[in-house]
GROMACS .gro file of C-alpha atoms in nm:
model
  420
    1MET     CA    1  -6.589   1.202   0.192
    2ARG     CA    2  -6.390   1.026   0.447
    3ARG     CA    3  -6.146   1.210   0.706
    4VAL     CA    4  -5.775   1.156   0.657
    5VAL     CA    5  -5.517   1.194   0.950
    6VAL     CA    6  -5.123   1.181   0.988
    7THR     CA    7  -5.048   0.887   1.220
    8GLY     CA    8  -4.665   0.832   1.140
    9MET     CA    9  -4.365   1.052   1.046
   10GLY     CA   10  -4.018   0.995   0.925
   11VAL     CA   11  -3.744   1.225   0.832
   12VAL     CA   12  -3.368   1.172   0.704
   13SER     CA   13  -3.264   1.531   0.654
   14PRO     CA   14  -2.893   1.703   0.644
   15LEU     CA   15  -2.955   1.778   1.058
   16ALA     CA   16  -2.991   1.426   1.111
   17ALA     CA   17  -3.096   1.093   1.037
   18ASN     CA   18  -3.411   1.100   1.247
   19LEU     CA   19  -3.703   1.329   1.343
   20GLU     CA   20  -3.652   1.395   1.685
   21LEU     CA   21  -3.287   1.537   1.639
   22THR     CA   22  -3.364   1.692   1.298
   23TRP     CA   23  -3.660   1.892   1.488
   24LYS     CA   24  -3.459   1.981   1.791
   25ARG     CA   25  -3.166   2.121   1.583
   26LEU     CA   26  -3.411   2.289   1.358
   27ILE     CA   27  -3.543   2.474   1.634
   28ALA     CA   28  -3.199   2.550   1.767
   29GLY     CA   29  -3.107   2.742   1.439
   30GLN     CA   30  -2.840   2.474   1.343
   31SER     CA   31  -2.747   2.442   0.996
   32GLY     CA   32  -2.681   2.130   0.766
   33ALA     CA   33  -2.520   2.341   0.505
   34GLY     CA   34  -2.112   2.271   0.426
   35LEU     CA   35  -1.870   2.232   0.124
   36ILE     CA   36  -1.976   1.961  -0.093
   37SER     CA   37  -1.788   1.641  -0.012
   38LYS     CA   38  -1.931   1.403  -0.280
   39PHE     CA   39  -1.698   1.521  -0.563
   40ASP     CA   40  -1.417   1.759  -0.650
   41ILE     CA   41  -1.583   2.084  -0.657
   42SER     CA   42  -1.246   2.292  -0.757
   43ASP     CA   43  -1.372   2.355  -1.047
   44MET     CA   44  -1.731   2.462  -0.922
   45ALA     CA   45  -1.866   2.789  -0.872
   46ALA     CA   46  -2.123   2.664  -0.670
   47LYS     CA   47  -1.956   2.461  -0.357
   48VAL     CA   48  -2.211   2.425  -0.098
   49ALA     CA   49  -2.455   2.189  -0.021
   50CYS     CA   50  -2.672   2.027   0.267
   51GLU     CA   51  -2.576   1.656   0.276
   52VAL     CA   52  -2.722   1.400   0.463
   53PRO     CA   53  -2.444   1.308   0.752
   54TRP     CA   54  -2.346   0.945   0.713
   55GLY     CA   55  -2.196   0.752   0.990
   56ASP     CA   56  -2.243   0.483   1.240
   57GLY     CA   57  -2.583   0.620   1.341
   58THR     CA   58  -2.473   0.794   1.671
   59ASP     CA   59  -2.551   1.175   1.699
   60GLY     CA   60  -2.787   1.151   1.452
   61THR     CA   61  -2.562   1.017   1.160
   62PHE     CA   62  -2.725   0.791   0.908
   63ASP     CA   63  -2.642   0.427   0.906
   64PRO     CA   64  -2.694   0.267   0.586
   65ASP     CA   65  -2.648  -0.077   0.711
   66ALA     CA   66  -2.950  -0.017   0.950
   67TYR     CA   67  -3.188  -0.014   0.646
   68MET     CA   68  -3.017  -0.215   0.404
   69SER     CA   69  -2.714  -0.453   0.314
   70LEU     CA   70  -2.432  -0.335   0.105
   71LYS     CA   71  -2.526  -0.579  -0.162
   72ASP     CA   72  -2.889  -0.459  -0.199
   73ARG     CA   73  -2.722  -0.082  -0.180
   74LYS     CA   74  -2.521  -0.135  -0.462
   75ARG     CA   75  -2.842  -0.199  -0.679
   76ILE     CA   76  -3.011   0.130  -0.569
   77ASP     CA   77  -2.963   0.504  -0.571
   78ASP     CA   78  -2.920   0.700  -0.225
   79PHE     CA   79  -3.275   0.885  -0.310
   80ILE     CA   80  -3.418   0.511  -0.290
   81LEU     CA   81  -3.223   0.431   0.026
   82TYR     CA   82  -3.329   0.751   0.201
   83GLY     CA   83  -3.693   0.684   0.088
   84VAL     CA   84  -3.694   0.343   0.222
   85ALA     CA   85  -3.551   0.477   0.548
   86ALA     CA   86  -3.771   0.726   0.605
   87CYS     CA   87  -4.059   0.504   0.512
   88ASP     CA   88  -3.944   0.208   0.784
   89MET     CA   89  -3.921   0.511   1.052
   90ALA     CA   90  -4.283   0.647   0.969
   91LEU     CA   91  -4.440   0.288   0.959
   92ALA     CA   92  -4.258   0.237   1.305
   93ASP     CA   93  -4.371   0.561   1.437
   94SER     CA   94  -4.725   0.480   1.322
   95GLY     CA   95  -4.761   0.148   1.486
   96TRP     CA   96  -4.946   0.026   1.191
   97GLU     CA   97  -4.860  -0.331   1.131
   98ILE     CA   98  -4.992  -0.578   0.831
   99LYS     CA   99  -5.151  -0.877   0.958
  100THR     CA  100  -5.391  -0.996   0.736
  101ASP     CA  101  -5.430  -0.998   0.350
  102GLU     CA  102  -5.720  -0.746   0.380
  103ASP     CA  103  -5.458  -0.503   0.577
  104SER     CA  104  -5.219  -0.572   0.283
  105TYR     CA  105  -5.490  -0.500   0.023
  106ARG     CA  106  -5.602  -0.168   0.196
  107THR     CA  107  -5.246  -0.048   0.255
  108GLY     CA  108  -5.085   0.157  -0.012
  109ILE     CA  109  -4.789   0.400  -0.096
  110LEU     CA  110  -4.736   0.692  -0.306
  111THR     CA  111  -4.402   0.870  -0.303
  112GLY     CA  112  -4.174   1.048  -0.550
  113ALA     CA  113  -3.875   1.254  -0.653
  114GLY     CA  114  -3.807   1.570  -0.822
  115ILE     CA  115  -3.486   1.407  -1.029
  116GLY     CA  116  -3.451   1.073  -0.905
  117GLY     CA  117  -3.155   0.854  -0.986
  118LEU     CA  118  -2.908   1.131  -1.141
  119PRO     CA  119  -2.599   1.023  -0.958
  120GLY     CA  120  -2.649   0.663  -1.091
  121ILE     CA  121  -2.725   0.806  -1.453
  122GLU     CA  122  -2.395   0.999  -1.434
  123ALA     CA  123  -2.206   0.717  -1.322
  124GLU     CA  124  -2.322   0.476  -1.567
  125SER     CA  125  -2.309   0.720  -1.868
  126ILE     CA  126  -1.917   0.756  -1.773
  127ASN     CA  127  -1.901   0.380  -1.750
  128LEU     CA  128  -2.053   0.331  -2.082
  129ARG     CA  129  -1.831   0.605  -2.272
  130ASP     CA  130  -1.496   0.449  -2.095
  131ARG     CA  131  -1.582   0.065  -2.092
  132GLY     CA  132  -1.852   0.002  -2.337
  133PRO     CA  133  -2.211  -0.108  -2.316
  134ARG     CA  134  -2.137  -0.449  -2.214
  135ARG     CA  135  -2.012  -0.301  -1.875
  136VAL     CA  136  -2.329  -0.109  -1.790
  137SER     CA  137  -2.484  -0.254  -1.469
  138PRO     CA  138  -2.785  -0.487  -1.541
  139HIS     CA  139  -2.941  -0.295  -1.213
  140PHE     CA  140  -2.909   0.054  -1.373
  141ILE     CA  141  -3.271   0.151  -1.489
  142PRO     CA  142  -3.442   0.025  -1.178
  143ARG     CA  143  -3.206   0.198  -0.930
  144CYS     CA  144  -3.272   0.515  -1.125
  145LEU     CA  145  -3.666   0.504  -1.138
  146ILE     CA  146  -3.841   0.725  -0.937
  147ASN     CA  147  -4.158   0.498  -0.885
  148LEU     CA  148  -3.891   0.237  -0.746
  149ILE     CA  149  -3.904   0.412  -0.407
  150SER     CA  150  -4.271   0.288  -0.373
  151GLY     CA  151  -4.185  -0.045  -0.535
  152ASN     CA  152  -3.925  -0.138  -0.304
  153VAL     CA  153  -4.098  -0.026   0.001
  154SER     CA  154  -4.410  -0.217  -0.098
  155ILE     CA  155  -4.213  -0.555  -0.141
  156ARG     CA  156  -4.052  -0.455   0.195
  157HIS     CA  157  -4.389  -0.420   0.370
  158ASN     CA  158  -4.608  -0.618   0.168
  159LEU     CA  159  -4.813  -0.299   0.071
  160ARG     CA  160  -5.068  -0.446  -0.208
  161GLY     CA  161  -5.291  -0.153  -0.211
  162PRO     CA  162  -5.221   0.177  -0.452
  163ASN     CA  163  -4.852   0.169  -0.566
  164HIS     CA  164  -4.801   0.502  -0.727
  165ALA     CA  165  -4.543   0.754  -0.764
  166ILE     CA  166  -4.516   1.139  -0.911
  167VAL     CA  167  -4.265   1.372  -1.043
  168THR     CA  168  -4.372   1.747  -1.010
  169ALA     CA  169  -4.003   1.898  -0.942
  170CYS     CA  170  -3.987   2.083  -0.590
  171ALA     CA  171  -4.356   2.052  -0.541
  172THR     CA  172  -4.352   1.666  -0.547
  173GLY     CA  173  -4.319   1.580  -0.157
  174THR     CA  174  -4.677   1.809  -0.105
  175HIS     CA  175  -4.842   1.672  -0.403
  176ALA     CA  176  -4.767   1.294  -0.274
  177ILE     CA  177  -4.930   1.368   0.044
  178GLY     CA  178  -5.227   1.557  -0.105
  179ASP     CA  179  -5.299   1.271  -0.379
  180ALA     CA  180  -5.263   0.989  -0.133
  181ALA     CA  181  -5.517   1.180   0.109
  182ARG     CA  182  -5.797   1.164  -0.219
  183MET     CA  183  -5.710   0.844  -0.253
  184ILE     CA  184  -5.795   0.751   0.121
  185MET     CA  185  -6.094   0.990   0.100
  186LEU     CA  186  -6.231   0.819  -0.212
  187ASP     CA  187  -6.214   0.453  -0.067
  188ASP     CA  188  -5.889   0.305  -0.258
  189ALA     CA  189  -5.709   0.251   0.062
  190ASP     CA  190  -5.721   0.285   0.448
  191VAL     CA  191  -5.361   0.366   0.486
  192MET     CA  192  -5.117   0.539   0.265
  193LEU     CA  193  -4.740   0.540   0.296
  194CYS     CA  194  -4.658   0.899   0.123
  195GLY     CA  195  -4.379   1.153   0.059
  196GLY     CA  196  -4.066   1.231  -0.150
  197ALA     CA  197  -3.706   1.135  -0.156
  198GLU     CA  198  -3.396   1.308  -0.329
  199ALA     CA  199  -3.016   1.269  -0.343
  200SER     CA  200  -2.899   1.468  -0.656
  201ILE     CA  201  -2.582   1.614  -0.520
  202CYS     CA  202  -2.385   1.506  -0.792
  203LYS     CA  203  -2.147   1.699  -1.021
  204VAL     CA  204  -2.415   1.688  -1.326
  205GLY     CA  205  -2.669   1.798  -1.109
  206VAL     CA  206  -2.505   2.057  -0.943
  207SER     CA  207  -2.339   2.178  -1.253
  208GLY     CA  208  -2.714   2.197  -1.426
  209PHE     CA  209  -2.855   2.416  -1.166
  210MET     CA  210  -2.559   2.614  -1.124
  211GLN     CA  211  -2.564   2.686  -1.512
  212ALA     CA  212  -2.906   2.795  -1.465
  213LYS     CA  213  -2.822   3.057  -1.224
  214ALA     CA  214  -3.024   2.887  -0.921
  215LEU     CA  215  -2.743   2.775  -0.696
  216SER     CA  216  -2.577   3.028  -0.427
  217THR     CA  217  -2.223   3.110  -0.519
  218LYS     CA  218  -2.151   3.415  -0.307
  219TYR     CA  219  -2.128   3.219   0.041
  220ASN     CA  220  -1.836   2.951  -0.055
  221ASP     CA  221  -1.654   3.057   0.231
  222GLU     CA  222  -1.892   3.073   0.480
  223PRO     CA  223  -2.155   2.762   0.371
  224THR     CA  224  -2.393   2.819   0.666
  225LYS     CA  225  -2.461   3.163   0.560
  226ALA     CA  226  -2.547   3.053   0.176
  227SER     CA  227  -2.950   2.986   0.227
  228ARG     CA  228  -3.086   3.334   0.293
  229PRO     CA  229  -3.452   3.316   0.207
  230TYR     CA  230  -3.602   3.645   0.196
  231ASP     CA  231  -3.294   3.832   0.256
  232ARG     CA  232  -3.189   4.129   0.048
  233ASP     CA  233  -2.831   3.942  -0.023
  234ARG     CA  234  -2.983   3.640  -0.113
  235ASP     CA  235  -2.812   3.490  -0.472
  236GLY     CA  236  -2.962   3.154  -0.506
  237PHE     CA  237  -3.074   2.829  -0.309
  238VAL     CA  238  -2.872   2.581  -0.152
  239ILE     CA  239  -2.935   2.217  -0.270
  240GLY     CA  240  -2.992   1.951  -0.029
  241GLU     CA  241  -3.081   1.584  -0.015
  242GLY     CA  242  -3.294   1.366   0.212
  243SER     CA  243  -3.634   1.226   0.271
  244GLY     CA  244  -3.983   1.298   0.442
  245MET     CA  245  -4.231   1.032   0.477
  246LEU     CA  246  -4.587   1.037   0.630
  247VAL     CA  247  -4.831   0.765   0.713
  248LEU     CA  248  -5.200   0.870   0.636
  249GLU     CA  249  -5.477   0.695   0.759
  250GLU     CA  250  -5.844   0.704   0.753
  251TYR     CA  251  -5.967   0.883   1.087
  252GLU     CA  252  -6.216   0.598   1.193
  253HIS     CA  253  -5.966   0.337   1.112
  254ALA     CA  254  -5.729   0.516   1.331
  255LYS     CA  255  -5.918   0.590   1.631
  256LYS     CA  256  -6.043   0.205   1.608
  257ARG     CA  257  -5.679   0.101   1.677
  258GLY     CA  258  -5.600   0.353   1.925
  259ALA     CA  259  -5.344   0.522   1.679
  260LYS     CA  260  -5.152   0.853   1.782
  261ILE     CA  261  -5.271   1.120   1.559
  262TYR     CA  262  -5.030   1.418   1.468
  263ALA     CA  263  -5.280   1.625   1.240
  264GLU     CA  264  -5.548   1.605   0.993
  265VAL     CA  265  -5.515   1.650   0.645
  266VAL     CA  266  -5.798   1.916   0.576
  267GLY     CA  267  -5.731   2.119   0.251
  268TYR     CA  268  -5.516   2.059  -0.072
  269GLY     CA  269  -5.486   2.255  -0.355
  270LEU     CA  270  -5.325   2.268  -0.719
  271SER     CA  271  -5.275   2.499  -0.985
  272GLY     CA  272  -5.055   2.564  -1.282
  273ASP     CA  273  -4.876   2.904  -1.396
  274ALA     CA  274  -4.873   2.805  -1.739
  275HIS     CA  275  -4.590   3.079  -1.768
  276HIS     CA  276  -4.248   2.914  -1.789
  277VAL     CA  277  -4.023   2.616  -1.780
  278THR     CA  278  -3.821   2.752  -1.498
  279ALA     CA  279  -3.954   3.102  -1.387
  280PRO     CA  280  -4.270   3.135  -1.187
  281ALA     CA  281  -4.550   3.379  -1.299
  282PRO     CA  282  -4.444   3.725  -1.217
  283ASP     CA  283  -4.773   3.805  -1.068
  284GLY     CA  284  -4.766   3.515  -0.798
  285ASN     CA  285  -5.112   3.407  -0.917
  286GLY     CA  286  -5.042   3.039  -0.943
  287ALA     CA  287  -4.925   3.043  -0.588
  288PHE     CA  288  -5.243   3.218  -0.475
  289ARG     CA  289  -5.461   2.985  -0.656
  290ALA     CA  290  -5.299   2.696  -0.502
  291MET     CA  291  -5.340   2.817  -0.146
  292GLN     CA  292  -5.707   2.954  -0.223
  293ALA     CA  293  -5.813   2.591  -0.350
  294ALA     CA  294  -5.657   2.445  -0.021
  295PHE     CA  295  -5.871   2.652   0.183
  296LYS     CA  296  -6.188   2.619  -0.031
  297ARG     CA  297  -6.153   2.233   0.069
  298SER     CA  298  -6.052   2.296   0.399
  299ASN     CA  299  -6.364   2.527   0.501
  300LEU     CA  300  -6.092   2.714   0.695
  301THR     CA  301  -6.009   3.094   0.658
  302PRO     CA  302  -5.670   3.241   0.655
  303ALA     CA  303  -5.755   3.360   1.015
  304ASP     CA  304  -5.730   2.974   1.139
  305ILE     CA  305  -5.376   2.936   1.018
  306GLY     CA  306  -5.119   3.029   1.264
  307TYR     CA  307  -4.806   2.922   1.082
  308VAL     CA  308  -4.716   2.917   0.704
  309ASN     CA  309  -4.395   2.699   0.614
  310ALA     CA  310  -4.308   2.894   0.264
  311HIS     CA  311  -4.154   2.740  -0.034
  312GLY     CA  312  -3.870   3.009   0.027
  313THR     CA  313  -3.605   2.909  -0.170
  314ALA     CA  314  -3.360   3.231  -0.147
  315THR     CA  315  -3.435   3.333  -0.512
  316MET     CA  316  -3.629   3.557  -0.735
  317GLY     CA  317  -3.968   3.325  -0.619
  318ASP     CA  318  -3.933   3.465  -0.255
  319GLY     CA  319  -4.092   3.798  -0.335
  320LEU     CA  320  -4.383   3.647  -0.562
  321GLU     CA  321  -4.469   3.396  -0.272
  322TYR     CA  322  -4.470   3.663  -0.007
  323GLY     CA  323  -4.692   3.880  -0.229
  324ALA     CA  324  -4.899   3.603  -0.273
  325VAL     CA  325  -4.948   3.536   0.094
  326GLU     CA  326  -5.002   3.892   0.195
  327ARG     CA  327  -5.299   3.880  -0.096
  328ILE     CA  328  -5.455   3.589   0.038
  329PHE     CA  329  -5.424   3.660   0.429
  330GLY     CA  330  -5.525   4.012   0.379
  331ASP     CA  331  -5.588   4.156   0.754
  332ASP     CA  332  -5.495   3.804   0.906
  333ILE     CA  333  -5.140   3.823   0.820
  334LYS     CA  334  -5.111   3.988   1.171
  335THR     CA  335  -5.191   3.694   1.351
  336MET     CA  336  -4.995   3.439   1.152
  337ALA     CA  337  -4.608   3.384   1.088
  338MET     CA  338  -4.424   3.208   0.814
  339SER     CA  339  -4.049   3.064   0.783
  340SER     CA  340  -3.852   2.911   0.548
  341THR     CA  341  -3.690   2.581   0.661
  342LYS     CA  342  -3.455   2.576   0.383
  343SER     CA  343  -3.233   2.827   0.506
  344SER     CA  344  -3.149   2.523   0.779
  345ILE     CA  345  -3.161   2.229   0.551
  346GLY     CA  346  -3.156   2.334   0.190
  347HIS     CA  347  -3.381   2.302  -0.079
  348LEU     CA  348  -3.461   1.929  -0.077
  349LEU     CA  349  -3.628   1.936  -0.405
  350GLY     CA  350  -3.859   1.651  -0.451
  351ALA     CA  351  -3.837   1.580  -0.090
  352ALA     CA  352  -3.900   1.955   0.033
  353GLY     CA  353  -4.270   1.915   0.056
  354SER     CA  354  -4.323   1.638   0.237
  355THR     CA  355  -4.048   1.728   0.508
  356GLU     CA  356  -4.180   2.068   0.519
  357ALA     CA  357  -4.526   1.940   0.619
  358ILE     CA  358  -4.387   1.732   0.875
  359PHE     CA  359  -4.198   2.052   1.035
  360SER     CA  360  -4.544   2.228   1.005
  361ILE     CA  361  -4.709   1.954   1.180
  362MET     CA  362  -4.449   1.963   1.464
  363ALA     CA  363  -4.478   2.360   1.476
  364MET     CA  364  -4.854   2.312   1.511
  365ASN     CA  365  -4.815   2.030   1.802
  366GLU     CA  366  -4.489   2.165   1.956
  367GLY     CA  367  -4.588   2.532   1.968
  368ALA     CA  368  -4.237   2.630   1.799
  369LEU     CA  369  -4.183   2.791   1.494
  370PRO     CA  370  -3.865   2.717   1.309
  371PRO     CA  371  -3.666   3.014   1.222
  372THR     CA  372  -3.559   3.169   0.877
  373LEU     CA  373  -3.172   3.162   0.921
  374ASN     CA  374  -2.937   3.457   0.764
  375LEU     CA  375  -3.257   3.651   0.759
  376GLU     CA  376  -3.031   3.975   0.860
  377ASN     CA  377  -3.178   4.238   0.611
  378PRO     CA  378  -3.527   4.170   0.473
  379ASP     CA  379  -3.585   4.265   0.120
  380VAL     CA  380  -3.759   4.554   0.019
  381GLY     CA  381  -4.160   4.540   0.102
  382MET     CA  382  -4.092   4.234   0.312
  383ASP     CA  383  -4.199   4.409   0.619
  384THR     CA  384  -4.574   4.291   0.691
  385ILE     CA  385  -4.523   3.936   0.777
  386ASN     CA  386  -4.355   3.795   1.082
  387LEU     CA  387  -4.103   3.574   0.916
  388VAL     CA  388  -3.942   3.427   1.236
  389ALA     CA  389  -3.595   3.577   1.161
  390LEU     CA  390  -3.293   3.421   1.289
  391GLU     CA  391  -3.436   3.255   1.590
  392ALA     CA  392  -3.706   3.013   1.695
  393GLN     CA  393  -4.017   3.148   1.836
  394GLN     CA  394  -4.264   3.012   2.082
  395LYS     CA  395  -4.630   3.042   1.964
  396THR     CA  396  -4.895   2.796   2.155
  397GLY     CA  397  -5.257   2.756   2.033
  398ILE     CA  398  -5.187   2.694   1.697
  399LYS     CA  399  -5.486   2.531   1.524
  400ALA     CA  400  -5.388   2.495   1.172
  401VAL     CA  401  -5.098   2.539   0.947
  402LEU     CA  402  -5.019   2.568   0.595
  403SER     CA  403  -4.714   2.437   0.379
  404ASN     CA  404  -4.641   2.551   0.012
  405SER     CA  405  -4.422   2.388  -0.270
  406PHE     CA  406  -4.407   2.525  -0.613
  407GLY     CA  407  -4.193   2.347  -0.900
  408PHE     CA  408  -4.015   2.396  -1.262
  409GLY     CA  409  -4.292   2.373  -1.499
  410GLY     CA  410  -4.508   2.626  -1.332
  411THR     CA  411  -4.667   2.343  -1.095
  412ASN     CA  412  -4.784   2.467  -0.751
  413ALA     CA  413  -4.920   2.283  -0.439
  414SER     CA  414  -5.052   2.394  -0.102
  415ILE     CA  415  -5.144   2.165   0.179
  416ILE     CA  416  -5.333   2.238   0.515
  417LEU     CA  417  -5.315   2.063   0.832
  418ALA     CA  418  -5.530   2.113   1.131
  419LYS     CA  419  -5.541   1.949   1.497
  420VAL     CA  420  -5.813   1.714   1.520
   0.00000   0.00000   0.00000
């Protein structure tokens, strides 16, 4: 089987619209949470979100004009815009350029989102009701389709290899990386852009999660305190937005062109709970089996893992994932650390897994563990794992990392990345 490595990474996050500043602020313990600014929240019980900061590009703000004209932006939802921007960053970071037809045919893309163009669906539904069917935008359907991240980016960069998209709720970003890696392993491509993007902070989206009792509502007066994975006072997740994209490349292909290599994709595991459409299986067995499958593929053992980026949403699932990690690591739990970066950037839904895989790679290469913010009082029984509470920690010599993602419908994904 062909080896697959990571040669480029791009991030648009609530902390900053680039990887460098996002990582710096993440390690500094900063939070991207604040009161929702996109719509009137006076009648909302959940008022906190982690929004991407827009601006002119200074101080890490997201400048949409740097990636797309206003005319073109009117034809897409923001999740596509964030995906396009993160893909541009990842490709530039990788140094990979399409110079020949063969390069084009051998370079593909696999991206996804958990929800996709929900703000556009909300807006056009209101438009239809108030103004009638003839006033619905002709761009409505393509602006909302999840595969249109891949479609737009493939056109933009002349990628004529595999053009694919997936939707597995909050596991989307991790599945995108793992499935794209398999395409390279099976010789369908030499280079793959992959990851997830999301921008679902709109009134219907927040209301839906709120009515499902999934969102935090107790910390509206202290937004940066709202996302509290593993803390006994957690009361739900904080919705976020953004994108994380990676360039995956066949190892010999990357070596031949002298590319910098961040990590190797060595393990990928999937499983299903077959339990409930929103609640995880109460025994945590789905999470356990996903990690178990990733280890089997990697030929590594838990003793080789120095850091785990947990799914850790600050919901009931925290305890189930914690127990599954305890179970699979056994005595090796003493030598690893685990944190939830959702405490800083919120839950990016379909973009969570790919963004967190990037953070895991950064932790391994930089020797710095992102903190779990707001972990002031660990929940009962959560005292066996170093959860990197409140402040970042230094840890050198990390050889491999594990990142977990779990989604509605009982879909689970784990990925292991290692130094080359």
